[in-house]
Structures are given as structure tokens and as C-alpha cells.
CSV table of C-alpha atoms in Angstrom, one decimal:
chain,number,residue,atom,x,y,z
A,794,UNK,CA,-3.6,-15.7,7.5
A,795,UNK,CA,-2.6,-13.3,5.0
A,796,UNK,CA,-5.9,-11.3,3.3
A,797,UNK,CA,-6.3,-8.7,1.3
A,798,UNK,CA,-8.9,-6.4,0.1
A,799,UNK,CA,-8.3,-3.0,-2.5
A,800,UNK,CA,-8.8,0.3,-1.2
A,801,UNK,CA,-11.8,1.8,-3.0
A,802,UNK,CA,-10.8,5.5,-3.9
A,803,UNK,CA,-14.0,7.4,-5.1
A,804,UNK,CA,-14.5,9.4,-8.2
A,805,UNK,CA,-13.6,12.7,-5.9
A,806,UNK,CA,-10.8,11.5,-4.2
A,807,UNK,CA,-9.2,10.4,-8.1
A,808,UNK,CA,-10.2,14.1,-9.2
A,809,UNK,CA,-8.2,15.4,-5.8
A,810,UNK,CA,-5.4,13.3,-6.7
A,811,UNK,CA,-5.2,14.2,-10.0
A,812,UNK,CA,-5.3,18.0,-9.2
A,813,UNK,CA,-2.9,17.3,-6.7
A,814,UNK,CA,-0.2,16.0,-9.2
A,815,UNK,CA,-0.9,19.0,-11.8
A,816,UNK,CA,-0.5,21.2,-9.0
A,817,UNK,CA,2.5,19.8,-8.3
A,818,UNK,CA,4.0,19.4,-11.4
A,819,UNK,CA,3.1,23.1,-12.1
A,820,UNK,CA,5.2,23.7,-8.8
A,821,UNK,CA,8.1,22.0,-9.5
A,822,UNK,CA,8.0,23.8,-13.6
A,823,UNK,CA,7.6,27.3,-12.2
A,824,UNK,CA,10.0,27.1,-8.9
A,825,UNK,CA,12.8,25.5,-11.4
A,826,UNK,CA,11.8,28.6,-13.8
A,827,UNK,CA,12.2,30.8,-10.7
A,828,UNK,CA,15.2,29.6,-9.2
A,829,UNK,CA,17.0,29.6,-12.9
A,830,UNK,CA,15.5,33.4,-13.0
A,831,UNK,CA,17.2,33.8,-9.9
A,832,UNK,CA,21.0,32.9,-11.0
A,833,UNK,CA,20.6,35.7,-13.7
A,834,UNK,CA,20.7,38.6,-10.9
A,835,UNK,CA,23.1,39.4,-8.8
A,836,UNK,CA,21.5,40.8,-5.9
A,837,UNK,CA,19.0,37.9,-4.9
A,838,UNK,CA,18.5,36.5,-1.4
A,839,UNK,CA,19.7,33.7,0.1
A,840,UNK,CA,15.7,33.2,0.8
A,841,UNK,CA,14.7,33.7,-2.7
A,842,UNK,CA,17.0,30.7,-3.7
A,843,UNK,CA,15.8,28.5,-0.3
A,844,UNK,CA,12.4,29.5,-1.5
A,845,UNK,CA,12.3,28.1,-4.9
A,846,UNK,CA,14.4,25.1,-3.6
A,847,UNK,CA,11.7,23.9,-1.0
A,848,UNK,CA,8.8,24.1,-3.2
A,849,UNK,CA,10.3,21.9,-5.5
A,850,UNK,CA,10.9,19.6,-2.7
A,851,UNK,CA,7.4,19.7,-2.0
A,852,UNK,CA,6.0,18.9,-5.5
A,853,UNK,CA,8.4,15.8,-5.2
A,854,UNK,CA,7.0,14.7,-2.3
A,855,UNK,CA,3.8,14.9,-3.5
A,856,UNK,CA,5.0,12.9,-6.2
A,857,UNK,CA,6.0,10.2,-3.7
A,858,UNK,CA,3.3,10.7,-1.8
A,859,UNK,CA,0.3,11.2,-4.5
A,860,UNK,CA,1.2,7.7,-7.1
A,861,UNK,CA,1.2,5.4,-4.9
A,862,UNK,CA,-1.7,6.2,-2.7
A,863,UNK,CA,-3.4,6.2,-6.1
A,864,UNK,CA,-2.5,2.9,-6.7
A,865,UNK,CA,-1.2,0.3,-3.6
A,866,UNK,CA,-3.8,1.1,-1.1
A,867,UNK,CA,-5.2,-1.7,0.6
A,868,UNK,CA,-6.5,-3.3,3.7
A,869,UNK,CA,-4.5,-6.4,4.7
A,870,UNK,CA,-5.6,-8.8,7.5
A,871,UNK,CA,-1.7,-9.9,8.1
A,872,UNK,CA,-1.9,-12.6,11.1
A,873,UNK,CA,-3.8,-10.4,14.1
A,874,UNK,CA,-4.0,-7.4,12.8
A,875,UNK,CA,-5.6,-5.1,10.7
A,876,UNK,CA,-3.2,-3.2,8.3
A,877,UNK,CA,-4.0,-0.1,6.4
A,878,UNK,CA,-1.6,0.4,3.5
A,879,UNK,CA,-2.4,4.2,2.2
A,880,UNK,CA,0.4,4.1,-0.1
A,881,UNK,CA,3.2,4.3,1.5
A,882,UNK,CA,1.7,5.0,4.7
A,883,UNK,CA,0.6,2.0,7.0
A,884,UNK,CA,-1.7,2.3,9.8
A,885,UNK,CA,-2.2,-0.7,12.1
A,886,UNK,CA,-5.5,-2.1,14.2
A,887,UNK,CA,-5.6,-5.0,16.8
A,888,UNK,CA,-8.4,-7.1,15.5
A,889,UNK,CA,-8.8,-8.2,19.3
A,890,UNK,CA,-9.6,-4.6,19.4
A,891,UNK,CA,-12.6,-4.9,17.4
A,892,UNK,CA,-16.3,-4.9,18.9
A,893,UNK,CA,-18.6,-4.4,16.1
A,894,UNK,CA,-18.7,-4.1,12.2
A,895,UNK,CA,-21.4,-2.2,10.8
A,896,UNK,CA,-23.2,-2.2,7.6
A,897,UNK,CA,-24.7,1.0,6.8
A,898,UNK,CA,-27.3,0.3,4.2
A,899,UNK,CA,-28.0,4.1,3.4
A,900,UNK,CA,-24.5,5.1,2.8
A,901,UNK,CA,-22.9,1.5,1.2
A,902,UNK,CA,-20.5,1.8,4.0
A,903,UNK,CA,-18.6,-0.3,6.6
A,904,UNK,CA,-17.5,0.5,9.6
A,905,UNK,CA,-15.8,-1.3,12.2
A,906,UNK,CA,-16.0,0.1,16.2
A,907,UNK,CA,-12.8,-0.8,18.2
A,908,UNK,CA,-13.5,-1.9,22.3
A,909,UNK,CA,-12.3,2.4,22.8
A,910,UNK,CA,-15.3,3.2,20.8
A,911,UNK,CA,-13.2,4.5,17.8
A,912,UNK,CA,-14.5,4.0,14.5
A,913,UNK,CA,-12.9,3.4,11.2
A,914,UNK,CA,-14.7,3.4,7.7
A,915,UNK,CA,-13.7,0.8,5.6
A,916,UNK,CA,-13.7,1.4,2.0
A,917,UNK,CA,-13.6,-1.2,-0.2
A,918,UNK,CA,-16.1,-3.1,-2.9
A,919,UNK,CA,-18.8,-3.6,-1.0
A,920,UNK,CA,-19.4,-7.3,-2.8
A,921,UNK,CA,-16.5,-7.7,-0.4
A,922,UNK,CA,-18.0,-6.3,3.2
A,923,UNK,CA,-19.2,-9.8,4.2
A,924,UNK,CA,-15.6,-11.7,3.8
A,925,UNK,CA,-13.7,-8.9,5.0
A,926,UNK,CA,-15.8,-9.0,8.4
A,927,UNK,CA,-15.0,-13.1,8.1
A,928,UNK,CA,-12.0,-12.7,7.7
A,929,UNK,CA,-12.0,-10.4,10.7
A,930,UNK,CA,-13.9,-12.9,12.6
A,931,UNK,CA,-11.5,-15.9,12.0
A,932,UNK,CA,-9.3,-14.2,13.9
A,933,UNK,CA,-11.5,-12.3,16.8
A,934,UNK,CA,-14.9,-14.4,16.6
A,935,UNK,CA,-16.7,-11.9,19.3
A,936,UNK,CA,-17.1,-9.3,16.5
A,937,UNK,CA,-20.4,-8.8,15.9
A,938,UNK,CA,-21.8,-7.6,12.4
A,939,UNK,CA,-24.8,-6.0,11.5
A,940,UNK,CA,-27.0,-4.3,9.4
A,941,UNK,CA,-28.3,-0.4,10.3
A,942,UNK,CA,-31.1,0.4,7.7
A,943,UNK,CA,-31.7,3.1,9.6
A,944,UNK,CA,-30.8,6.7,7.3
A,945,UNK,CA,-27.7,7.5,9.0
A,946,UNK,CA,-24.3,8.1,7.0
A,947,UNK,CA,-20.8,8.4,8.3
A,948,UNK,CA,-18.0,9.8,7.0
């Protein structure tokens, strides 16, 4: 059984991304800048020019990085596990693993509770929470799912 179910990134975390990419491109613009700078005098370091070179580096890896979290996240249910795709990141959960899902009415949230008594939120539409925990349950049927009204949020 192959499912799968889009990550839902919240107004913040777009505005982080977003900053994130500016920062970098602002990075990558002034280091380049910097390191041309550099070539004009004669008596600069070895670490000045290292300097400017591993910043841009790191405002292209948050180029790689930043896109694609932005865009391919998802949760895939891939056979028995659980597969978290953070762009081009991938986590991986047993669904044997799996005790409980929780619905947490206050919040809009699910989270599921693995037999260590880890937790993961799981964030996507939540028009979606009941299939994704059927999904889940096709595979391990002793998960149990409910509903906390209570006024408790997690993270």
C-alpha cells in the first residue's frame, strides 16, 4: 500500500522559509562581492578568501535545502512504514511501532504515540486525520484513535 498525504507548512513556517532564502541569497551576493574585493589586494589572508568561500557554500545549501522542503514534503505510508519526506530529508516510523493516534481538538492537531512513548505531530489537512489513521490502521489494526477535547496543545 502506497499512501500519501501533503505536509501542511503554516503561514510562519512559509515566512521563515522565505526569510531564509533572502538571507541566503543576500549571503551568497555580498560573500561573492567580498571575495571579488578580496582579489583586488594583495596582502589578504588565506582565511579571508576561505571565509567568503564557505558562506557561499552555505547560502547554496540553503538553497538545496530551503525549495524543496517548501514544496515535496509529505507523509507517505510506503508498505509498513511511516515515511516522513522533509524535502530531501526522510525520516522513517515502524507503524507496528504505533500505540495511539491522537486528535487534539483544541489545537487541530494529530499526534501519533509510538509503543517507546515518543510522539510525533502530524501535520497535514486535518479533513485528512481520519484516513491517514486508516490508513495507519490497515496496516497495524491495534492503533487506537481518539479524540482529547480536553485544552491541551502540543507542539
Amino acid at each position: 500500500m502506497n499512501k500519501k498525504y501533503k505536509y501542511k507548512i503554516t503561514p510562519t513556517l512559509w515566512a521563515l522559509f522565505i526569510i531564509g532564502l533572502i538571507l541566503a541569497s543576500y549571503c551568497i551576493y555580498s560573500n561573492v562581492v567580498r571575495f571579488i574585493a578580496l582579489l583586488a589586494v594583495t596582502e589578504a589572508s588565506s582565511y579571508s578568501y576561505i571565509g567568503s568561500v564557505i558562506c557561499v557554500l552555505i547560502g547554496i545549501g540553503a538553497f538545496v535545502f530551503i525549495p524543496p522542503a517548501m514544496f515535496a514534503s509529505k507523509y507517505m505510508i510506503i508498505n509498513k512504514q511511516l515515511v516522513l519526506y522533509w524535502g530531501i530529508v526522510k525520516n522513517k516510523y515502524d507503524i507496528k511501532d504505533i500505540t495511539t493516534a491522537t486528535f487534539f481538538r483544541a489545537s487541530n492537531k494529530l499526534a501519533i504515540t509510538f509503543s517507546d512513548e515518543s510522539y510525533i505531530a502530524i501535520n497535514i489537512s486535518p479533513d485528512e486525520f481520519d484516513d491517514f489513521v486508516e490508513s495507519l490502521k490497515t496496516v497495524n489494526p491495534k492503533i487506537f484513535y481518539f479524540l482529547n477535547v480536553e485544552d491541551q496543545k502540543i507542539k
